Coordinates of C-alpha atoms in Angstrom, one line a residue:
M1 CA 197.3 -8.7 5.3
K2 CA 196.2 -5.8 7.4
E3 CA 199.1 -3.9 9.0
K4 CA 199.4 -4.2 12.8
I5 CA 199.6 -1.2 15.1
S6 CA 201.5 -1.0 18.3
L7 CA 199.7 -1.6 21.6
S8 CA 200.6 1.9 22.8
K9 CA 199.2 3.6 19.7
F10 CA 196.0 1.4 19.8
T11 CA 195.5 2.2 23.5
L12 CA 196.0 5.9 23.0
I13 CA 193.3 5.9 20.3
I14 CA 190.9 3.9 22.5
S15 CA 191.6 6.2 25.5
T16 CA 191.0 9.3 23.4
L17 CA 187.8 7.8 21.9
N18 CA 186.6 7.0 25.4
F19 CA 187.3 10.6 26.5
L20 CA 185.5 12.1 23.5
L21 CA 182.4 9.9 23.6
F22 CA 181.6 9.6 27.2
H23 CA 182.6 12.8 29.1
Y24 CA 180.3 15.5 28.0
G25 CA 178.4 15.3 31.4
F26 CA 181.7 15.2 33.3
F27 CA 183.1 18.4 31.8
N28 CA 179.7 20.1 31.7
F29 CA 179.6 19.8 35.4
V30 CA 183.2 21.0 35.8
F31 CA 182.6 24.1 33.6
E32 CA 179.5 24.9 35.6
N33 CA 181.2 24.6 39.0
I34 CA 184.6 26.2 38.5
D35 CA 185.9 29.7 37.6
T36 CA 186.9 29.3 34.0
K37 CA 188.4 32.7 33.8
S38 CA 191.0 32.2 36.6
F39 CA 194.4 30.7 36.2
N40 CA 193.6 28.0 38.7
G41 CA 190.3 27.1 36.9
I42 CA 192.1 26.8 33.6
L43 CA 194.8 24.7 35.2
M44 CA 192.1 22.4 36.6
I45 CA 190.3 22.0 33.3
V46 CA 193.5 21.3 31.3
S47 CA 194.7 18.9 34.0
L48 CA 191.4 17.0 34.0
L49 CA 191.4 16.7 30.2
I50 CA 194.9 15.2 30.1
L51 CA 194.4 13.1 33.2
M52 CA 191.2 11.6 31.8
V53 CA 193.1 10.3 28.7
I54 CA 196.3 9.2 30.5
A55 CA 194.5 7.5 33.4
N56 CA 192.5 5.4 31.0
F57 CA 195.6 4.7 28.9
F58 CA 197.4 3.5 32.0
A59 CA 194.5 1.0 32.8
F60 CA 193.7 -0.1 29.3
Y61 CA 197.3 -0.7 28.4
L62 CA 197.8 -2.9 31.4
V63 CA 194.7 -5.0 30.8
L64 CA 195.3 -5.4 27.1
F65 CA 198.9 -6.5 27.5
L66 CA 198.1 -9.0 30.2
T67 CA 194.9 -10.5 28.8
R68 CA 195.1 -10.0 25.0
I69 CA 191.8 -11.2 23.4
V70 CA 190.1 -11.2 26.8
G71 CA 191.2 -7.6 27.2
K72 CA 189.5 -6.8 23.9
I73 CA 186.3 -8.4 25.2
L74 CA 186.5 -6.5 28.5
L75 CA 187.2 -3.2 26.6
S76 CA 184.2 -3.8 24.4
I77 CA 182.0 -4.4 27.4
T78 CA 183.1 -1.1 28.9
F79 CA 182.2 0.8 25.7
L80 CA 178.8 -0.8 25.7
L81 CA 178.2 -0.1 29.4
S82 CA 179.6 3.5 29.0
A83 CA 177.2 4.1 26.1
I84 CA 174.2 3.1 28.2
S85 CA 175.5 5.0 31.2
V86 CA 175.9 8.3 29.4
F87 CA 172.5 7.9 27.8
F88 CA 171.0 8.0 31.3
I89 CA 173.4 10.8 32.4
N90 CA 172.6 13.0 29.4
T91 CA 168.9 12.2 29.4
Y92 CA 168.0 12.2 33.1
S93 CA 171.0 14.0 34.6
I94 CA 171.8 11.1 37.0
I95 CA 175.2 10.2 38.3
V96 CA 176.4 6.6 38.4
D97 CA 177.3 6.2 42.1
E98 CA 177.0 3.2 44.3
S99 CA 173.3 3.8 45.1
M100 CA 172.5 4.0 41.4
I101 CA 174.2 0.7 40.9
G102 CA 172.0 -0.7 43.6
N103 CA 169.0 0.6 41.7
V104 CA 170.2 -1.2 38.6
F105 CA 170.5 -4.6 40.4
N106 CA 167.1 -4.1 42.1
T107 CA 165.1 -3.0 39.1
N108 CA 162.7 -5.5 37.6
Y109 CA 162.0 -6.0 33.9
E110 CA 158.9 -3.9 33.9
E111 CA 160.7 -0.9 35.2
S112 CA 163.8 -1.3 33.1
S113 CA 161.9 -1.8 29.8
S114 CA 160.1 1.5 30.4
F115 CA 163.4 3.3 29.6
F116 CA 163.7 1.7 26.1
S117 CA 163.8 4.3 23.3
F118 CA 165.2 4.9 19.8
K119 CA 167.6 7.3 21.3
L120 CA 169.0 4.6 23.6
I121 CA 169.5 2.4 20.5
L122 CA 171.5 5.1 18.8
Y123 CA 173.7 5.5 21.8
I124 CA 174.4 1.8 22.0
L125 CA 175.0 1.6 18.2
F126 CA 177.3 4.6 17.7
M127 CA 179.0 4.8 21.1
G128 CA 179.1 1.1 21.9
I129 CA 178.8 -1.3 18.9
L130 CA 180.9 0.7 16.4
P131 CA 183.9 1.1 18.8
C132 CA 183.6 -2.6 19.5
I133 CA 183.9 -3.4 15.8
F134 CA 187.0 -1.2 15.6
I135 CA 188.5 -2.9 18.7
F136 CA 188.1 -6.4 17.3
K137 CA 189.1 -5.6 13.7
T138 CA 192.3 -3.9 14.7
K139 CA 195.4 -6.1 14.8
I140 CA 197.8 -5.3 17.6
E141 CA 201.5 -5.7 17.8
Y142 CA 202.3 -6.4 21.5
P143 CA 205.5 -5.1 23.0
T144 CA 208.2 -7.0 24.9
V145 CA 207.9 -7.1 28.7
K146 CA 210.7 -4.6 28.9
Q147 CA 209.0 -2.2 26.5
F148 CA 205.7 -2.7 28.3
F149 CA 207.1 -1.6 31.7
K150 CA 208.9 1.3 30.1
T151 CA 205.8 2.7 28.4
W152 CA 203.5 1.9 31.4
G153 CA 205.9 3.5 33.8
L154 CA 206.2 6.6 31.7
S155 CA 202.4 7.0 31.6
L156 CA 202.3 7.0 35.4
L157 CA 204.7 10.0 35.6
P158 CA 202.3 12.7 34.1
I159 CA 199.5 11.3 36.3
L160 CA 201.6 11.9 39.4
L161 CA 202.8 15.3 38.1
L162 CA 199.2 16.5 37.4
V163 CA 198.1 15.4 40.8
G164 CA 200.9 17.3 42.4
I165 CA 200.4 20.6 40.6
N166 CA 196.7 20.5 41.5
A167 CA 197.2 20.1 45.2
Q168 CA 195.5 23.4 45.8
N169 CA 192.4 22.1 44.2
V170 CA 192.1 19.1 46.6
L171 CA 189.2 20.7 48.6
W172 CA 187.2 21.4 45.4
I173 CA 187.8 17.8 44.2
D174 CA 186.8 16.4 47.5
K175 CA 183.7 18.5 47.7
N176 CA 182.6 17.4 44.2
S177 CA 183.9 13.9 44.4
K178 CA 180.5 12.2 44.2
Y179 CA 179.7 14.0 41.0
L180 CA 183.1 13.6 39.4
G181 CA 183.4 9.9 40.3
G182 CA 179.8 9.2 39.1
L183 CA 180.4 10.9 35.7
A184 CA 183.9 9.5 34.8
M185 CA 183.7 6.5 32.4
P186 CA 184.3 3.6 32.9
W187 CA 185.3 4.2 36.5
A188 CA 181.9 5.3 37.6
Y189 CA 180.2 1.9 37.1
S190 CA 183.2 -0.4 37.5
V191 CA 184.4 1.0 40.8
N192 CA 180.9 1.5 42.2
T193 CA 179.8 -1.9 41.2
A194 CA 182.7 -3.4 43.1
L195 CA 181.9 -1.2 46.1
Y196 CA 178.2 -2.3 45.9
F197 CA 179.0 -6.0 46.1
V198 CA 181.7 -5.5 48.8
H199 CA 179.1 -3.7 50.9
K200 CA 176.5 -6.2 50.1
A201 CA 178.8 -9.0 51.3
Q202 CA 179.4 -7.1 54.5
E203 CA 175.7 -6.7 55.3
N204 CA 174.0 -9.0 57.7
R205 CA 172.1 -11.3 55.3
E206 CA 170.4 -12.9 58.3
E207 CA 168.2 -10.4 60.0
I208 CA 169.3 -9.3 63.5
P209 CA 166.2 -10.4 65.6
L210 CA 164.5 -7.8 67.6
P211 CA 163.5 -8.4 71.2
D212 CA 160.2 -10.4 71.6
A213 CA 157.1 -8.3 71.4
Q214 CA 153.6 -9.0 72.7
I215 CA 150.0 -8.1 71.8
L216 CA 148.7 -6.1 74.7
N217 CA 144.9 -6.5 74.1
N218 CA 142.3 -8.2 72.0
E219 CA 140.8 -5.1 70.4
K220 CA 140.3 -5.7 66.7
S221 CA 142.7 -3.4 64.9
V222 CA 143.9 -3.0 61.3
V223 CA 146.5 -0.9 59.7
V224 CA 146.8 -0.6 55.9
L225 CA 150.3 0.8 55.2
V226 CA 150.6 2.1 51.6
I227 CA 154.2 2.6 50.5
G228 CA 154.3 5.1 47.7
E229 CA 156.8 5.3 44.8
S230 CA 158.5 8.5 43.7
A231 CA 155.8 10.8 45.2
R232 CA 156.9 14.2 46.3
S233 CA 154.9 16.3 48.7
Q234 CA 155.0 19.5 46.7
N235 CA 152.7 18.1 44.1
F236 CA 150.0 17.1 46.6
S237 CA 147.3 19.8 47.1
L238 CA 147.1 18.7 50.7
Y239 CA 150.5 20.3 51.1
G240 CA 149.5 23.6 49.4
Y241 CA 150.0 22.7 45.7
E242 CA 147.9 25.1 43.5
K243 CA 146.5 22.3 41.3
N244 CA 143.8 20.1 42.9
T245 CA 145.6 16.7 42.9
N246 CA 143.8 15.5 46.1
P247 CA 140.1 16.1 45.3
L248 CA 139.0 13.1 47.5
L249 CA 141.4 13.1 50.4
S250 CA 140.9 16.9 50.9
Q251 CA 137.2 16.1 51.6
T252 CA 137.7 13.1 53.8
E253 CA 137.3 13.4 57.6
G254 CA 140.0 12.0 59.8
V255 CA 142.9 12.7 57.3
T256 CA 146.0 14.2 58.6
H257 CA 149.2 15.0 56.7
F258 CA 152.7 15.7 58.1
P259 CA 155.7 17.4 56.5
A260 CA 158.2 14.6 56.0
T261 CA 161.5 13.6 54.6
S262 CA 162.9 10.3 53.3
C263 CA 166.1 8.6 54.5
A264 CA 167.4 8.2 50.9
T265 CA 166.5 9.0 47.3
Y266 CA 166.1 5.5 46.0
T267 CA 163.7 2.6 46.6
T268 CA 165.8 0.0 48.4
A269 CA 167.1 2.3 51.1
G270 CA 163.8 4.2 51.4
V271 CA 161.7 1.0 51.9
K272 CA 164.2 -0.5 54.3
C273 CA 164.0 2.7 56.4
I274 CA 160.2 2.7 56.4
L275 CA 160.2 -0.9 57.7
S276 CA 163.0 -0.6 60.3
H277 CA 162.9 0.5 63.9
N278 CA 166.0 2.7 63.4
D279 CA 168.2 3.9 60.6
S280 CA 171.4 2.2 61.8
G281 CA 172.3 0.7 58.5
D282 CA 172.2 -2.8 59.9
L283 CA 169.6 -5.4 58.7
Y284 CA 167.4 -5.7 61.8
E285 CA 164.2 -7.6 61.7
I286 CA 161.8 -5.6 59.6
L287 CA 158.3 -4.6 60.5
P288 CA 156.3 -7.3 58.6
N289 CA 158.6 -10.1 59.7
Y290 CA 158.6 -8.9 63.3
L291 CA 154.8 -8.6 63.6
D292 CA 154.2 -11.9 61.8
R293 CA 156.4 -13.6 64.4
T294 CA 154.5 -11.8 67.2
G295 CA 151.1 -13.1 66.0
V296 CA 149.8 -10.3 63.9
D297 CA 148.1 -11.3 60.6
V298 CA 150.5 -9.7 58.0
I299 CA 149.7 -9.4 54.3
W300 CA 152.1 -7.9 51.7
K301 CA 150.9 -7.0 48.2
S302 CA 153.3 -5.4 45.7
T303 CA 153.5 -4.1 42.1
N304 CA 157.0 -2.9 42.9
S305 CA 160.4 -4.3 44.0
G306 CA 163.4 -3.4 46.1
E307 CA 162.1 -4.3 49.6
P308 CA 164.3 -6.1 52.1
P309 CA 163.7 -9.9 52.5
V310 CA 160.0 -10.2 53.5
K311 CA 159.5 -13.5 55.4
I312 CA 155.8 -14.0 55.7
E313 CA 153.4 -16.5 54.4
K314 CA 151.0 -14.0 52.7
Y315 CA 153.4 -12.3 50.3
F316 CA 152.0 -11.5 46.8
N317 CA 154.0 -9.8 44.1
G318 CA 152.6 -8.4 40.8
N319 CA 152.7 -11.7 39.0
D320 CA 150.8 -13.4 41.8
L321 CA 148.1 -10.7 41.8
R322 CA 147.7 -10.7 38.0
K323 CA 147.2 -14.4 37.6
D324 CA 143.4 -14.5 37.9
C325 CA 142.8 -10.8 37.6
E326 CA 140.1 -9.4 35.3
G327 CA 139.3 -5.8 34.5
E328 CA 141.0 -2.5 34.1
D329 CA 142.7 -2.5 37.6
C330 CA 144.9 -5.5 36.6
G331 CA 147.3 -3.2 34.7
Y332 CA 147.5 -0.5 37.4
D333 CA 148.0 -0.3 41.2
G334 CA 144.3 -0.7 41.7
I335 CA 145.0 -4.4 41.6
L336 CA 146.5 -4.0 45.1
L337 CA 143.1 -3.2 46.5
K338 CA 141.4 -6.3 45.2
N339 CA 139.7 -8.2 48.1
L340 CA 141.0 -5.8 50.7
K341 CA 137.9 -6.0 52.8
E342 CA 137.6 -9.7 52.3
D343 CA 141.3 -10.2 53.5
I344 CA 140.4 -8.3 56.7
L345 CA 137.1 -9.9 57.5
G346 CA 138.5 -13.4 56.7
S347 CA 141.3 -13.0 59.2
T348 CA 141.2 -15.1 62.4
K349 CA 143.4 -12.7 64.3
D350 CA 142.6 -9.5 66.2
K351 CA 145.6 -7.5 64.8
I352 CA 146.1 -7.1 61.1
L353 CA 148.7 -5.3 59.1
I354 CA 148.3 -5.0 55.3
I355 CA 151.2 -3.5 53.3
L356 CA 150.6 -2.3 49.8
H357 CA 153.8 -1.4 47.9
T358 CA 152.8 0.7 44.9
S359 CA 154.6 1.9 41.8
T360 CA 152.1 4.7 40.8
S361 CA 154.5 7.6 40.3
H362 CA 157.5 5.8 38.9
G363 CA 159.0 7.3 35.8
P364 CA 159.8 7.9 33.1
L365 CA 156.5 6.9 31.6
Y366 CA 154.2 8.6 34.1
N367 CA 151.3 8.6 31.6
T368 CA 151.2 4.8 31.7
K369 CA 150.7 4.6 35.5
Y370 CA 147.0 5.5 35.7
P371 CA 143.8 4.7 33.8
I372 CA 142.8 7.2 31.2
E373 CA 139.9 8.6 33.3
F374 CA 142.4 9.9 35.8
E375 CA 144.1 12.1 33.1
K376 CA 142.7 15.3 34.7
F377 CA 145.6 17.5 33.5
S378 CA 146.7 17.6 29.8
P379 CA 148.6 17.6 27.5
V380 CA 150.9 15.0 29.0
C381 CA 154.4 13.8 28.3
T382 CA 154.4 10.4 26.5
S383 CA 158.2 10.1 26.0
V384 CA 160.8 8.3 28.0
E385 CA 163.2 11.1 27.1
L386 CA 161.8 13.6 29.6
G387 CA 163.9 16.5 28.4
N388 CA 162.0 16.3 25.1
C389 CA 158.7 17.2 26.8
T390 CA 157.7 20.6 27.8
P391 CA 157.7 21.3 31.6
T392 CA 153.9 21.6 31.4
E393 CA 153.5 18.2 29.7
L394 CA 155.9 16.5 32.2
I395 CA 154.3 18.0 35.3
N396 CA 150.8 17.2 34.0
A397 CA 151.6 13.5 33.5
Y398 CA 153.2 13.3 37.0
D399 CA 150.3 15.2 38.6
N400 CA 147.8 12.7 37.1
T401 CA 149.7 9.9 39.0
I402 CA 149.0 11.9 42.2
V403 CA 145.3 12.2 41.3
Y404 CA 145.3 8.4 40.9
T405 CA 147.1 8.0 44.2
D406 CA 144.5 10.2 45.8
Y407 CA 141.8 7.8 44.4
L408 CA 143.6 4.7 45.7
L409 CA 144.1 6.1 49.2
H410 CA 140.5 7.3 49.4
K411 CA 139.3 3.8 48.3
V412 CA 141.4 2.2 51.0
I413 CA 139.8 4.6 53.6
S414 CA 136.3 3.8 52.2
E415 CA 136.9 0.1 52.6
L416 CA 138.1 0.6 56.2
Q417 CA 135.1 2.9 57.0
D418 CA 132.7 0.1 56.0
L419 CA 134.2 -2.2 58.6
E420 CA 132.3 -2.6 61.9
G421 CA 134.0 -3.2 65.2
Y422 CA 137.5 -2.4 64.0
K423 CA 139.9 0.3 65.1
S424 CA 141.4 1.1 61.7
S425 CA 144.0 3.3 60.1
M426 CA 145.5 4.0 56.7
I427 CA 149.1 5.2 56.6
Y428 CA 150.7 6.5 53.3
I429 CA 154.3 7.4 52.9
S430 CA 156.5 7.5 49.8
D431 CA 159.9 5.8 49.5
H432 CA 161.5 9.0 48.1
G433 CA 160.6 12.0 46.0
E434 CA 161.2 12.9 42.3
S435 CA 162.9 15.6 40.2
L436 CA 160.9 16.8 37.2
G437 CA 163.3 19.0 35.4
E438 CA 164.2 21.4 38.2
K439 CA 167.9 22.3 37.8
N440 CA 167.8 20.0 34.7
L441 CA 167.5 16.9 37.0
Y442 CA 165.0 14.1 36.4
M443 CA 163.6 11.2 38.4
H444 CA 165.7 10.3 41.6
G445 CA 168.7 8.6 43.0
L446 CA 171.2 11.4 43.7
P447 CA 173.2 11.0 47.0
M448 CA 171.4 12.7 49.9
S449 CA 174.4 15.0 50.4
I450 CA 173.7 16.7 47.0
A451 CA 170.1 15.7 46.3
P452 CA 167.6 18.5 45.8
K453 CA 164.5 18.8 48.1
E454 CA 162.3 17.4 45.3
Q455 CA 163.9 14.0 45.8
Y456 CA 163.5 13.7 49.6
E457 CA 160.5 15.8 50.7
I458 CA 157.7 13.3 50.7
P459 CA 154.0 13.0 51.6
F460 CA 153.1 11.3 54.9
I461 CA 149.3 11.0 55.1
V462 CA 147.4 9.3 57.9
W463 CA 143.7 8.5 58.4
T464 CA 142.2 6.8 61.4
N465 CA 138.6 6.2 62.5
N466 CA 139.3 7.4 66.0
G467 CA 140.9 10.7 65.0
K468 CA 143.8 10.4 67.5
T469 CA 146.8 11.7 65.7
K470 CA 149.5 14.1 67.0
T471 CA 150.4 17.5 65.6
L472 CA 154.0 17.2 64.3
K473 CA 156.0 20.0 62.7
S474 CA 158.1 17.4 60.9
A475 CA 158.4 13.6 60.5
N476 CA 160.4 11.0 58.7
Q477 CA 160.2 7.4 57.5
G478 CA 161.4 6.2 60.9
C479 CA 158.0 7.1 62.4
I480 CA 156.3 4.3 60.5
F481 CA 157.6 1.3 62.5
H482 CA 156.7 2.9 65.8
S483 CA 153.3 4.2 64.7
V484 CA 152.2 0.8 63.5
L485 CA 153.2 -0.9 66.7
D486 CA 151.6 1.8 68.8
F487 CA 148.3 1.7 66.9
L488 CA 148.0 -2.1 67.0
S489 CA 148.9 -2.1 70.7
I490 CA 152.1 -4.1 70.4
G491 CA 154.4 -3.9 73.4
S492 CA 158.0 -4.0 72.5
P493 CA 161.4 -2.9 74.1
V494 CA 162.2 -1.2 70.8
L495 CA 159.0 0.8 70.6
E496 CA 159.6 4.6 70.9
K497 CA 156.2 6.2 71.5
E498 CA 157.5 9.6 70.9
L499 CA 158.0 8.6 67.2
S500 CA 154.4 7.4 66.8
V501 CA 152.0 9.8 65.1
F502 CA 149.1 8.4 67.1
G503 CA 147.9 9.8 70.4
K504 CA 147.3 13.3 71.6

């Protein structure tokens, strides 16, 4: 019969294993952001090393004593989740904060499956499954209640002592709390998942209705609002990029572009901001729902996800659009443009809003987001592990998604130009930007307080057949709601014309 080991010894082994396997990113950040040659810096590093092991011992010891076999199951789950988390931390330099947890719960299968790789399997196998086998095969001798409280209480003392002697480092810890909290396992995802659901429960799940609006005239008007995905302005030649990623838009009359920033660095918050009349954080009635209620013909087509609740009759997601689709466009965002002109001409209403929610520049497999004929720049990155690609390969693949975006937007404009008797406009804005290896960061999702400009400087491109757009030094996603209402001649108490890009 296999000899049992004490609960305290088992917990210490597991806590040390958790520290060794899952905290390279945590301490890499600490070493890069602290003076390792000063006494205070050395004290901080040693304290964090000890604190990481003891804090997990404190929590694991409690859970295992109280729940026994259930505790083993919970512990195994944390190792599996930590293995997956550190794969993304080490591969894409993300941090697991509350917004990243929101991304996880709002990611569809198509997006999540694009991250699958052999490296991910190795992480799950060696950092997740093998520790789980050890956890379940080990026989534990549980202490008496008195012994438990004695050991548990003694483990609390060094935690309090370490916190006390590092009082002078409180400002540094507070300044870097988002990074530290998003890299410590299993606290990063366990605490932030709880916070995510608490804040979700606090949100107004029923939209706060906006004051009634009215259509001011019967002039036939149409706006096609294209919501981009992960597009950053610095890779658009319209914004001065040295590579010609906008060969069509740059030659199109009536196109204006504005320097713009996003409200956030992840889709759910970015799209909500685009569709809202203000960035209060409350769930007010969003643009498509508001205009649909007002009498505008609103159509939503999406190959993406993460939008607030869209409550209109003509809502079509990727599965709806692909049902009877034939041809190359069915696998790309070109599917969103199918029957665009027919939708407009078939409308019985004077005011039309069509929203196209794209996924064109979503990573990591940028090379799969465009048809091969749009591979203008090569060689391209074909790996989900972006750090394995050369900077040239990664940028080329991403730039090709911008070339394809240029084509899609030009096609929308061409369709609108063919209409007779309509005042028409195309508005394009991205939900957020994208990091492509700068500062060893990839993709998006960092908190705005620490996010680099690549993740929030976005393209905002407008075309109109009457040429009446303002000259703005800067804009943001909050301009969209007011611009659409203004262009369609919708009167509303919440309309702020100074935020509209239309008019002289």
